[in-house]
């Protein structure tokens, strides 16, 4: 399991990362993707996207504090006129991040509109570390399409898992077989 941390202070993130590692976490993730007003007003989550250098410092501090992988969750940018995720991703990579997950919407979009696979592909082309695509993945075909259209190394499934917990097994099978198969049987669902 991994632990996702949301803060803007180096010392708090270092303490959280060490605690997570001591409790058996296999990775620790810095949340720079949460678009919720309660979070961004406090300078956390997606508000950090406006400060790539700061994100880099936070990642470097976390990386220096633990021996487990440090990953970062990002969004495409703060708003449509400021899609800077490639700059933030490069800062993360330069600071030692082991992987990056990209949600293809801006903070301004929250969870509406269409996630930009172009933004995700741009990050994949901008960095050498693994990139995980996220956004508008609600069925196994979306997983196949995300990989094909962006070249990502992995796909993150969010809200869709709430109504379809079998999406993970179905998607893994679809990737292995190259096409979406039949839905799980009642016995498989049970």
Short mmCIF file of N, CA and C in Angstrom, two decimals:
data_model
loop_
_atom_site.label_atom_id
_atom_site.label_comp_id
_atom_site.label_asym_id
_atom_site.label_seq_id
_atom_site.Cartn_x
_atom_site.Cartn_y
_atom_site.Cartn_z
N UNK A 1 0.84 -1.17 0.00
CA UNK A 1 0.00 0.00 0.00
C UNK A 1 0.88 1.23 0.00
N UNK A 2 0.31 2.34 -0.44
CA UNK A 2 1.02 3.60 -0.43
C UNK A 2 0.24 4.62 0.36
N UNK A 3 0.91 5.70 0.72
CA UNK A 3 0.28 6.76 1.48
C UNK A 3 0.42 8.06 0.70
N UNK A 4 -0.69 8.77 0.55
CA UNK A 4 -0.66 10.07 -0.12
C UNK A 4 -0.69 11.16 0.93
N UNK A 5 0.22 12.11 0.80
CA UNK A 5 0.34 13.22 1.73
C UNK A 5 0.00 14.52 1.02
N UNK A 6 -0.65 15.42 1.75
CA UNK A 6 -0.97 16.74 1.20
C UNK A 6 -0.50 17.78 2.21
N UNK A 7 0.50 18.53 1.84
CA UNK A 7 0.98 19.63 2.68
C UNK A 7 1.86 20.52 1.82
N UNK A 8 2.23 21.67 2.36
CA UNK A 8 3.10 22.61 1.65
C UNK A 8 4.38 22.87 2.43
N UNK A 9 4.49 22.24 3.61
CA UNK A 9 5.66 22.45 4.46
C UNK A 9 6.57 21.23 4.39
N UNK A 10 7.82 21.48 4.11
CA UNK A 10 8.81 20.42 3.97
C UNK A 10 8.87 19.54 5.20
N UNK A 11 8.95 20.17 6.38
CA UNK A 11 9.13 19.38 7.61
C UNK A 11 7.94 18.46 7.88
N UNK A 12 6.75 18.89 7.55
CA UNK A 12 5.57 18.06 7.75
C UNK A 12 5.57 16.88 6.79
N UNK A 13 5.93 17.14 5.54
CA UNK A 13 5.97 16.06 4.55
C UNK A 13 7.06 15.05 4.87
N UNK A 14 8.20 15.52 5.33
CA UNK A 14 9.28 14.62 5.72
C UNK A 14 8.83 13.72 6.88
N UNK A 15 8.22 14.33 7.89
CA UNK A 15 7.72 13.56 9.03
C UNK A 15 6.67 12.55 8.58
N UNK A 16 5.73 12.98 7.72
CA UNK A 16 4.70 12.08 7.22
C UNK A 16 5.27 10.94 6.40
N UNK A 17 6.23 11.24 5.56
CA UNK A 17 6.84 10.21 4.71
C UNK A 17 7.57 9.17 5.58
N UNK A 18 8.30 9.65 6.57
CA UNK A 18 9.01 8.72 7.47
C UNK A 18 8.03 7.85 8.25
N UNK A 19 6.95 8.44 8.73
CA UNK A 19 5.95 7.68 9.46
C UNK A 19 5.31 6.62 8.57
N UNK A 20 4.96 7.02 7.34
CA UNK A 20 4.36 6.07 6.39
C UNK A 20 5.31 4.90 6.14
N UNK A 21 6.58 5.21 5.92
CA UNK A 21 7.56 4.15 5.66
C UNK A 21 7.68 3.24 6.88
N UNK A 22 7.72 3.82 8.08
CA UNK A 22 7.86 3.01 9.30
C UNK A 22 6.66 2.10 9.53
N UNK A 23 5.53 2.44 8.96
CA UNK A 23 4.32 1.64 9.13
C UNK A 23 4.10 0.67 7.98
N UNK A 24 5.08 0.56 7.08
CA UNK A 24 5.01 -0.44 6.03
C UNK A 24 4.57 0.03 4.66
N UNK A 25 4.40 1.33 4.47
CA UNK A 25 4.03 1.83 3.13
C UNK A 25 5.12 1.45 2.13
N UNK A 26 4.70 1.06 0.95
CA UNK A 26 5.66 0.69 -0.10
C UNK A 26 6.02 1.87 -0.99
N UNK A 27 5.25 2.96 -0.88
CA UNK A 27 5.57 4.21 -1.56
C UNK A 27 4.83 5.33 -0.86
N UNK A 28 5.28 6.55 -1.10
CA UNK A 28 4.61 7.73 -0.56
C UNK A 28 4.39 8.70 -1.72
N UNK A 29 3.22 9.33 -1.74
CA UNK A 29 2.81 10.17 -2.85
C UNK A 29 2.52 11.59 -2.36
N UNK A 30 3.00 12.58 -3.09
CA UNK A 30 2.72 13.98 -2.80
C UNK A 30 1.51 14.40 -3.63
N UNK A 31 0.46 14.85 -2.95
CA UNK A 31 -0.78 15.24 -3.63
C UNK A 31 -0.67 16.69 -4.11
N UNK A 32 -0.52 16.86 -5.40
CA UNK A 32 -0.56 18.17 -6.05
C UNK A 32 -1.70 18.18 -7.06
N UNK A 33 -2.73 17.42 -6.77
CA UNK A 33 -3.83 17.28 -7.71
C UNK A 33 -5.20 17.61 -7.17
N UNK A 34 -5.37 17.63 -5.85
CA UNK A 34 -6.71 17.84 -5.29
C UNK A 34 -7.22 19.23 -5.66
N UNK A 35 -8.40 19.31 -6.30
CA UNK A 35 -8.92 20.61 -6.74
C UNK A 35 -9.90 21.26 -5.75
N UNK A 36 -10.21 20.59 -4.66
CA UNK A 36 -11.24 21.04 -3.73
C UNK A 36 -10.85 22.38 -3.09
N UNK A 37 -11.79 23.32 -3.05
CA UNK A 37 -11.53 24.66 -2.50
C UNK A 37 -10.96 24.63 -1.09
N UNK A 38 -11.50 23.76 -0.22
CA UNK A 38 -11.00 23.68 1.16
C UNK A 38 -9.51 23.36 1.20
N UNK A 39 -9.04 22.64 0.23
CA UNK A 39 -7.63 22.26 0.18
C UNK A 39 -6.80 23.35 -0.49
N UNK A 40 -7.25 23.81 -1.65
CA UNK A 40 -6.44 24.78 -2.41
C UNK A 40 -6.35 26.14 -1.72
N UNK A 41 -7.38 26.53 -0.97
CA UNK A 41 -7.31 27.80 -0.22
C UNK A 41 -6.19 27.80 0.80
N UNK A 42 -5.82 26.61 1.27
CA UNK A 42 -4.76 26.49 2.26
C UNK A 42 -3.39 26.32 1.61
N UNK A 43 -3.33 26.42 0.27
CA UNK A 43 -2.07 26.29 -0.43
C UNK A 43 -1.64 24.86 -0.67
N UNK A 44 -2.58 23.93 -0.59
CA UNK A 44 -2.28 22.51 -0.74
C UNK A 44 -2.85 22.00 -2.07
N UNK A 45 -2.60 20.73 -2.34
CA UNK A 45 -3.17 20.10 -3.53
C UNK A 45 -2.79 20.81 -4.81
N UNK A 46 -3.78 21.05 -5.65
CA UNK A 46 -3.53 21.63 -6.98
C UNK A 46 -2.98 23.04 -6.92
N UNK A 47 -3.13 23.74 -5.81
CA UNK A 47 -2.57 25.11 -5.73
C UNK A 47 -1.05 25.08 -5.88
N UNK A 48 -0.42 23.96 -5.54
CA UNK A 48 1.04 23.84 -5.69
C UNK A 48 1.48 23.84 -7.15
N UNK A 49 0.56 23.56 -8.07
CA UNK A 49 0.91 23.56 -9.49
C UNK A 49 1.41 24.92 -9.95
N UNK A 50 1.05 25.97 -9.24
CA UNK A 50 1.49 27.31 -9.61
C UNK A 50 2.92 27.58 -9.20
N UNK A 51 3.54 26.62 -8.49
CA UNK A 51 4.89 26.81 -7.96
C UNK A 51 5.76 25.58 -8.23
N UNK A 52 6.16 25.35 -9.49
CA UNK A 52 6.94 24.15 -9.81
C UNK A 52 8.23 24.02 -8.99
N UNK A 53 8.91 25.13 -8.73
CA UNK A 53 10.15 25.06 -7.97
C UNK A 53 9.89 24.57 -6.55
N UNK A 54 8.82 25.06 -5.94
CA UNK A 54 8.45 24.61 -4.59
C UNK A 54 8.12 23.13 -4.59
N UNK A 55 7.37 22.68 -5.58
CA UNK A 55 7.04 21.26 -5.68
C UNK A 55 8.34 20.45 -5.74
N UNK A 56 9.28 20.92 -6.53
CA UNK A 56 10.58 20.25 -6.62
C UNK A 56 11.27 20.15 -5.27
N UNK A 57 11.24 21.23 -4.50
CA UNK A 57 11.86 21.21 -3.16
C UNK A 57 11.16 20.22 -2.24
N UNK A 58 9.83 20.17 -2.31
CA UNK A 58 9.08 19.24 -1.47
C UNK A 58 9.42 17.80 -1.83
N UNK A 59 9.47 17.50 -3.11
CA UNK A 59 9.80 16.15 -3.57
C UNK A 59 11.21 15.78 -3.12
N UNK A 60 12.16 16.69 -3.30
CA UNK A 60 13.55 16.40 -2.91
C UNK A 60 13.66 16.12 -1.42
N UNK A 61 12.94 16.86 -0.61
CA UNK A 61 12.97 16.64 0.84
C UNK A 61 12.40 15.28 1.20
N UNK A 62 11.27 14.94 0.59
CA UNK A 62 10.66 13.63 0.86
C UNK A 62 11.58 12.51 0.41
N UNK A 63 12.15 12.67 -0.77
CA UNK A 63 13.03 11.65 -1.34
C UNK A 63 14.25 11.43 -0.45
N UNK A 64 14.77 12.52 0.11
CA UNK A 64 15.93 12.41 0.99
C UNK A 64 15.62 11.81 2.35
N UNK A 65 14.35 11.75 2.71
CA UNK A 65 13.96 11.29 4.03
C UNK A 65 13.62 9.81 4.11
N UNK A 66 13.32 9.19 2.96
CA UNK A 66 12.86 7.80 2.96
C UNK A 66 13.60 6.97 1.91
N UNK A 67 13.53 5.66 2.07
CA UNK A 67 14.15 4.77 1.08
C UNK A 67 13.13 4.18 0.11
N UNK A 68 11.84 4.41 0.37
CA UNK A 68 10.78 3.92 -0.52
C UNK A 68 10.57 4.92 -1.66
N UNK A 69 9.94 4.51 -2.75
CA UNK A 69 9.69 5.43 -3.86
C UNK A 69 8.80 6.60 -3.44
N UNK A 70 9.09 7.75 -4.04
CA UNK A 70 8.28 8.96 -3.86
C UNK A 70 7.64 9.27 -5.21
N UNK A 71 6.31 9.38 -5.21
CA UNK A 71 5.58 9.68 -6.42
C UNK A 71 4.81 10.99 -6.22
N UNK A 72 4.30 11.54 -7.32
CA UNK A 72 3.57 12.81 -7.24
C UNK A 72 2.32 12.70 -8.11
N UNK A 73 1.19 13.18 -7.57
CA UNK A 73 -0.06 13.26 -8.33
C UNK A 73 -0.26 14.70 -8.76
N UNK A 74 -0.41 14.93 -10.05
CA UNK A 74 -0.56 16.27 -10.63
C UNK A 74 -1.86 16.37 -11.41
N UNK A 75 -2.23 17.59 -11.73
CA UNK A 75 -3.30 17.89 -12.69
C UNK A 75 -2.66 18.62 -13.86
N UNK A 76 -3.44 18.81 -14.91
CA UNK A 76 -2.91 19.47 -16.11
C UNK A 76 -2.42 20.89 -15.83
N UNK A 77 -3.00 21.54 -14.86
CA UNK A 77 -2.62 22.90 -14.51
C UNK A 77 -3.66 23.52 -13.61
N UNK A 78 -3.45 24.79 -13.29
CA UNK A 78 -4.39 25.49 -12.42
C UNK A 78 -5.67 25.84 -13.16
N UNK A 79 -5.55 26.38 -14.38
CA UNK A 79 -6.71 26.67 -15.21
C UNK A 79 -6.32 26.55 -16.67
N UNK A 80 -7.31 26.66 -17.56
CA UNK A 80 -7.10 26.41 -18.99
C UNK A 80 -5.99 27.27 -19.60
N UNK A 81 -5.82 28.49 -19.10
CA UNK A 81 -4.78 29.37 -19.64
C UNK A 81 -3.41 29.08 -19.05
N UNK A 82 -3.35 28.16 -18.09
CA UNK A 82 -2.08 27.86 -17.43
C UNK A 82 -1.92 26.35 -17.28
N UNK A 83 -1.79 25.67 -18.40
CA UNK A 83 -1.53 24.24 -18.41
C UNK A 83 -0.01 24.07 -18.41
N UNK A 84 0.54 23.87 -17.20
CA UNK A 84 1.99 23.83 -17.02
C UNK A 84 2.47 22.50 -16.47
N UNK A 85 1.70 21.47 -16.64
CA UNK A 85 2.01 20.19 -16.01
C UNK A 85 3.36 19.64 -16.47
N UNK A 86 3.78 19.89 -17.69
CA UNK A 86 5.09 19.39 -18.13
C UNK A 86 6.22 20.05 -17.35
N UNK A 87 6.09 21.35 -17.06
CA UNK A 87 7.10 22.05 -16.25
C UNK A 87 7.15 21.49 -14.84
N UNK A 88 5.98 21.26 -14.25
CA UNK A 88 5.93 20.71 -12.89
C UNK A 88 6.48 19.29 -12.89
N UNK A 89 6.14 18.50 -13.90
CA UNK A 89 6.63 17.12 -13.99
C UNK A 89 8.15 17.08 -14.10
N UNK A 90 8.73 17.98 -14.90
CA UNK A 90 10.19 18.03 -15.02
C UNK A 90 10.83 18.39 -13.68
N UNK A 91 10.23 19.33 -12.96
CA UNK A 91 10.74 19.70 -11.63
C UNK A 91 10.69 18.51 -10.69
N UNK A 92 9.63 17.73 -10.77
CA UNK A 92 9.51 16.53 -9.94
C UNK A 92 10.60 15.52 -10.30
N UNK A 93 10.77 15.28 -11.59
CA UNK A 93 11.79 14.33 -12.04
C UNK A 93 13.17 14.77 -11.60
N UNK A 94 13.50 16.04 -11.80
CA UNK A 94 14.82 16.56 -11.43
C UNK A 94 15.06 16.47 -9.93
N UNK A 95 13.99 16.45 -9.14
CA UNK A 95 14.11 16.40 -7.68
C UNK A 95 14.07 14.98 -7.14
N UNK A 96 13.97 13.99 -8.03
CA UNK A 96 14.08 12.60 -7.61
C UNK A 96 12.80 11.79 -7.59
N UNK A 97 11.69 12.35 -8.05
CA UNK A 97 10.43 11.57 -8.06
C UNK A 97 10.62 10.28 -8.84
N UNK A 98 10.02 9.23 -8.35
CA UNK A 98 10.13 7.93 -9.00
C UNK A 98 9.06 7.69 -10.06
N UNK A 99 7.95 8.39 -9.96
CA UNK A 99 6.85 8.29 -10.93
C UNK A 99 5.92 9.47 -10.73
N UNK A 100 5.12 9.72 -11.76
CA UNK A 100 4.16 10.83 -11.72
C UNK A 100 2.83 10.33 -12.25
N UNK A 101 1.76 10.70 -11.56
CA UNK A 101 0.41 10.43 -12.05
C UNK A 101 -0.19 11.76 -12.49
N UNK A 102 -0.80 11.77 -13.66
CA UNK A 102 -1.37 13.00 -14.22
C UNK A 102 -2.87 12.83 -14.42
N UNK A 103 -3.63 13.70 -13.76
CA UNK A 103 -5.06 13.80 -14.05
C UNK A 103 -5.18 14.85 -15.15
N UNK A 104 -5.83 14.50 -16.24
CA UNK A 104 -5.86 15.34 -17.42
C UNK A 104 -6.77 16.57 -17.38
N UNK A 105 -7.28 16.93 -16.23
CA UNK A 105 -8.10 18.15 -16.10
C UNK A 105 -7.33 19.19 -15.30
N UNK A 106 -7.71 20.44 -15.48
CA UNK A 106 -7.14 21.50 -14.66
C UNK A 106 -7.88 21.57 -13.33
N UNK A 107 -7.33 22.33 -12.41
CA UNK A 107 -7.99 22.54 -11.13
C UNK A 107 -9.33 23.23 -11.35
N UNK A 108 -9.36 24.18 -12.27
CA UNK A 108 -10.57 24.93 -12.57
C UNK A 108 -11.70 24.00 -13.04
N UNK A 109 -11.36 22.97 -13.79
CA UNK A 109 -12.36 22.03 -14.29
C UNK A 109 -12.91 21.12 -13.19
N UNK A 110 -12.15 20.95 -12.12
CA UNK A 110 -12.51 20.03 -11.05
C UNK A 110 -12.72 18.64 -11.64
N UNK A 111 -13.97 18.15 -11.66
CA UNK A 111 -14.25 16.81 -12.19
C UNK A 111 -15.19 16.86 -13.39
N UNK A 112 -15.31 18.03 -14.01
CA UNK A 112 -16.20 18.15 -15.16
C UNK A 112 -15.37 18.38 -16.42
N UNK A 113 -16.06 18.34 -17.55
CA UNK A 113 -15.35 18.50 -18.82
C UNK A 113 -14.58 17.23 -19.16
N UNK A 114 -13.84 17.31 -20.20
CA UNK A 114 -13.09 16.15 -20.70
C UNK A 114 -11.64 16.23 -20.25
N UNK A 115 -11.09 15.15 -19.74
CA UNK A 115 -9.68 15.09 -19.37
C UNK A 115 -8.84 15.12 -20.64
N UNK A 116 -7.78 15.92 -20.62
CA UNK A 116 -6.92 16.09 -21.79
C UNK A 116 -5.86 15.00 -21.87
N UNK A 117 -6.02 14.14 -22.83
CA UNK A 117 -4.98 13.14 -23.06
C UNK A 117 -3.77 13.76 -23.72
N UNK A 118 -3.95 14.89 -24.38
CA UNK A 118 -2.81 15.61 -24.95
C UNK A 118 -1.87 16.07 -23.85
N UNK A 119 -2.42 16.58 -22.74
CA UNK A 119 -1.59 17.02 -21.62
C UNK A 119 -0.85 15.84 -21.01
N UNK A 120 -1.52 14.71 -20.91
CA UNK A 120 -0.89 13.51 -20.35
C UNK A 120 0.23 13.04 -21.27
N UNK A 121 -0.02 13.01 -22.58
CA UNK A 121 1.00 12.60 -23.55
C UNK A 121 2.20 13.55 -23.52
N UNK A 122 1.94 14.85 -23.35
CA UNK A 122 3.03 15.83 -23.29
C UNK A 122 3.95 15.55 -22.11
N UNK A 123 3.38 15.17 -20.99
CA UNK A 123 4.21 14.83 -19.83
C UNK A 123 5.01 13.56 -20.12
N UNK A 124 4.36 12.56 -20.70
CA UNK A 124 5.07 11.32 -21.01
C UNK A 124 6.26 11.60 -21.92
N UNK A 125 6.11 12.55 -22.82
CA UNK A 125 7.20 12.91 -23.74
C UNK A 125 8.25 13.79 -23.08
N UNK A 126 7.89 14.46 -21.97
CA UNK A 126 8.79 15.42 -21.33
C UNK A 126 9.70 14.80 -20.26
N UNK A 127 9.33 13.64 -19.73
CA UNK A 127 10.11 13.04 -18.65
C UNK A 127 10.48 11.60 -18.98
N UNK A 128 11.46 11.09 -18.24
CA UNK A 128 11.91 9.71 -18.44
C UNK A 128 11.37 8.75 -17.38
N UNK A 129 10.84 9.28 -16.28
CA UNK A 129 10.30 8.41 -15.23
C UNK A 129 8.90 7.93 -15.63
N UNK A 130 8.42 6.87 -14.99
CA UNK A 130 7.09 6.36 -15.33
C UNK A 130 6.00 7.42 -15.13
N UNK A 131 5.05 7.42 -16.07
CA UNK A 131 3.91 8.33 -16.03
C UNK A 131 2.64 7.49 -16.02
N UNK A 132 1.73 7.86 -15.11
CA UNK A 132 0.46 7.16 -14.94
C UNK A 132 -0.65 8.12 -15.35
N UNK A 133 -1.48 7.72 -16.30
CA UNK A 133 -2.57 8.57 -16.78
C UNK A 133 -3.83 8.39 -15.96
N UNK A 134 -4.58 9.49 -15.81
CA UNK A 134 -5.80 9.48 -15.00
C UNK A 134 -6.81 10.47 -15.59
N UNK A 135 -8.07 10.12 -15.46
CA UNK A 135 -9.15 11.00 -15.91
C UNK A 135 -9.97 10.37 -17.01
N UNK A 136 -11.28 10.29 -16.80
CA UNK A 136 -12.22 9.72 -17.77
C UNK A 136 -11.93 8.25 -18.07
N UNK A 137 -11.51 7.52 -17.07
CA UNK A 137 -11.30 6.08 -17.21
C UNK A 137 -12.42 5.40 -16.44
N UNK A 138 -13.47 5.01 -17.17
CA UNK A 138 -14.65 4.43 -16.52
C UNK A 138 -14.98 3.02 -17.01
N UNK A 139 -14.25 2.55 -18.00
CA UNK A 139 -14.46 1.18 -18.48
C UNK A 139 -13.14 0.65 -19.05
N UNK A 140 -13.03 -0.66 -19.20
CA UNK A 140 -11.77 -1.24 -19.67
C UNK A 140 -11.28 -0.67 -21.00
N UNK A 141 -12.19 -0.35 -21.92
CA UNK A 141 -11.76 0.22 -23.20
C UNK A 141 -11.04 1.55 -22.98
N UNK A 142 -11.45 2.31 -21.96
CA UNK A 142 -10.78 3.58 -21.67
C UNK A 142 -9.33 3.36 -21.26
N UNK A 143 -9.07 2.26 -20.56
CA UNK A 143 -7.70 1.92 -20.17
C UNK A 143 -6.86 1.66 -21.42
N UNK A 144 -7.39 0.84 -22.31
CA UNK A 144 -6.68 0.54 -23.56
C UNK A 144 -6.43 1.83 -24.34
N UNK A 145 -7.46 2.67 -24.47
CA UNK A 145 -7.33 3.92 -25.22
C UNK A 145 -6.32 4.87 -24.57
N UNK A 146 -6.31 4.97 -23.24
CA UNK A 146 -5.37 5.84 -22.55
C UNK A 146 -3.93 5.42 -22.85
N UNK A 147 -3.66 4.13 -22.76
CA UNK A 147 -2.31 3.64 -23.04
C UNK A 147 -1.95 3.90 -24.49
N UNK A 148 -2.84 3.59 -25.41
CA UNK A 148 -2.58 3.75 -26.85
C UNK A 148 -2.37 5.22 -27.23
N UNK A 149 -3.22 6.11 -26.68
CA UNK A 149 -3.17 7.51 -27.09
C UNK A 149 -2.09 8.34 -26.40
N UNK A 150 -1.62 7.89 -25.25
CA UNK A 150 -0.66 8.70 -24.49
C UNK A 150 0.70 8.05 -24.29
N UNK A 151 0.76 6.73 -24.40
CA UNK A 151 2.01 6.03 -24.16
C UNK A 151 2.35 5.86 -22.69
N UNK A 152 1.39 6.10 -21.79
CA UNK A 152 1.66 6.02 -20.36
C UNK A 152 2.10 4.63 -19.94
N UNK A 153 2.76 4.59 -18.80
CA UNK A 153 3.24 3.33 -18.25
C UNK A 153 2.20 2.63 -17.39
N UNK A 154 1.19 3.37 -16.98
CA UNK A 154 0.13 2.82 -16.15
C UNK A 154 -1.09 3.73 -16.20
N UNK A 155 -2.20 3.22 -15.69
CA UNK A 155 -3.45 3.98 -15.69
C UNK A 155 -4.01 3.95 -14.28
N UNK A 156 -4.42 5.13 -13.80
CA UNK A 156 -5.05 5.24 -12.49
C UNK A 156 -6.55 5.33 -12.68
N UNK A 157 -7.26 4.49 -11.95
CA UNK A 157 -8.73 4.48 -12.01
C UNK A 157 -9.22 5.06 -10.70
N UNK A 158 -10.10 6.05 -10.78
CA UNK A 158 -10.59 6.71 -9.59
C UNK A 158 -12.04 6.39 -9.31
N UNK A 159 -12.90 7.37 -9.57
CA UNK A 159 -14.32 7.27 -9.21
C UNK A 159 -15.01 6.06 -9.81
N UNK A 160 -14.59 5.61 -10.97
CA UNK A 160 -15.25 4.46 -11.62
C UNK A 160 -15.20 3.21 -10.76
N UNK A 161 -14.18 3.10 -9.92
CA UNK A 161 -14.06 1.92 -9.07
C UNK A 161 -15.17 1.86 -8.02
N UNK A 162 -15.80 2.99 -7.74
CA UNK A 162 -16.88 3.01 -6.76
C UNK A 162 -18.11 2.26 -7.25
N UNK A 163 -18.42 2.37 -8.53
CA UNK A 163 -19.59 1.66 -9.05
C UNK A 163 -19.22 0.40 -9.82
N UNK A 164 -17.94 0.20 -10.12
CA UNK A 164 -17.51 -0.99 -10.84
C UNK A 164 -16.18 -1.49 -10.27
N UNK A 165 -16.21 -2.13 -9.11
CA UNK A 165 -14.95 -2.59 -8.52
C UNK A 165 -14.25 -3.68 -9.33
N UNK A 166 -14.92 -4.23 -10.32
CA UNK A 166 -14.32 -5.26 -11.17
C UNK A 166 -13.52 -4.63 -12.31
N UNK A 167 -13.54 -3.32 -12.43
CA UNK A 167 -12.85 -2.65 -13.54
C UNK A 167 -11.37 -2.98 -13.57
N UNK A 168 -10.77 -3.22 -12.42
CA UNK A 168 -9.34 -3.51 -12.39
C UNK A 168 -9.03 -4.85 -13.06
N UNK A 169 -9.75 -5.88 -12.68
CA UNK A 169 -9.53 -7.20 -13.27
C UNK A 169 -9.90 -7.20 -14.76
N UNK A 170 -11.02 -6.54 -15.10
CA UNK A 170 -11.43 -6.47 -16.50
C UNK A 170 -10.40 -5.73 -17.34
N UNK A 171 -9.87 -4.65 -16.80
CA UNK A 171 -8.89 -3.83 -17.54
C UNK A 171 -7.58 -4.59 -17.72
N UNK A 172 -7.14 -5.28 -16.68
CA UNK A 172 -5.90 -6.05 -16.79
C UNK A 172 -6.05 -7.12 -17.87
N UNK A 173 -7.20 -7.79 -17.87
CA UNK A 173 -7.45 -8.82 -18.89
C UNK A 173 -7.49 -8.19 -20.28
N UNK A 174 -8.14 -7.04 -20.40
CA UNK A 174 -8.24 -6.37 -21.71
C UNK A 174 -6.86 -5.96 -22.22
N UNK A 175 -6.01 -5.48 -21.33
CA UNK A 175 -4.65 -5.10 -21.76
C UNK A 175 -3.86 -6.33 -22.19
N UNK A 176 -3.98 -7.42 -21.45
CA UNK A 176 -3.27 -8.66 -21.81
C UNK A 176 -3.73 -9.19 -23.15
N UNK A 177 -5.05 -9.17 -23.37
CA UNK A 177 -5.62 -9.77 -24.57
C UNK A 177 -5.75 -8.80 -25.73
N UNK A 178 -5.56 -7.51 -25.47
CA UNK A 178 -5.63 -6.52 -26.53
C UNK A 178 -7.04 -6.09 -26.91
N UNK A 179 -8.03 -6.59 -26.21
CA UNK A 179 -9.42 -6.23 -26.48
C UNK A 179 -10.25 -6.50 -25.23
N UNK A 180 -11.37 -5.82 -25.15
CA UNK A 180 -12.27 -6.00 -24.02
C UNK A 180 -13.08 -7.27 -24.20
N UNK A 181 -13.09 -8.09 -23.18
CA UNK A 181 -13.84 -9.34 -23.23
C UNK A 181 -15.20 -9.19 -22.58
N UNK A 182 -15.84 -10.31 -22.33
CA UNK A 182 -17.16 -10.27 -21.69
C UNK A 182 -17.04 -9.78 -20.24
N UNK A 183 -18.10 -9.21 -19.72
CA UNK A 183 -18.06 -8.76 -18.32
C UNK A 183 -17.94 -9.96 -17.39
N UNK A 184 -17.54 -9.74 -16.15
CA UNK A 184 -17.40 -10.85 -15.22
C UNK A 184 -18.76 -11.53 -14.98
N UNK A 185 -18.69 -12.82 -14.80
CA UNK A 185 -19.89 -13.59 -14.49
C UNK A 185 -20.34 -13.28 -13.06
N UNK A 186 -21.57 -13.63 -12.73
CA UNK A 186 -22.00 -13.43 -11.33
C UNK A 186 -21.08 -14.14 -10.34
N UNK A 187 -20.60 -15.32 -10.70
CA UNK A 187 -19.70 -16.05 -9.80
C UNK A 187 -18.38 -15.29 -9.62
N UNK A 188 -17.86 -14.73 -10.73
CA UNK A 188 -16.64 -13.94 -10.63
C UNK A 188 -16.85 -12.68 -9.81
N UNK A 189 -18.00 -12.07 -9.95
CA UNK A 189 -18.31 -10.86 -9.17
C UNK A 189 -18.38 -11.19 -7.68
N UNK A 190 -18.95 -12.34 -7.37
CA UNK A 190 -19.06 -12.75 -5.97
C UNK A 190 -17.69 -13.02 -5.39
#
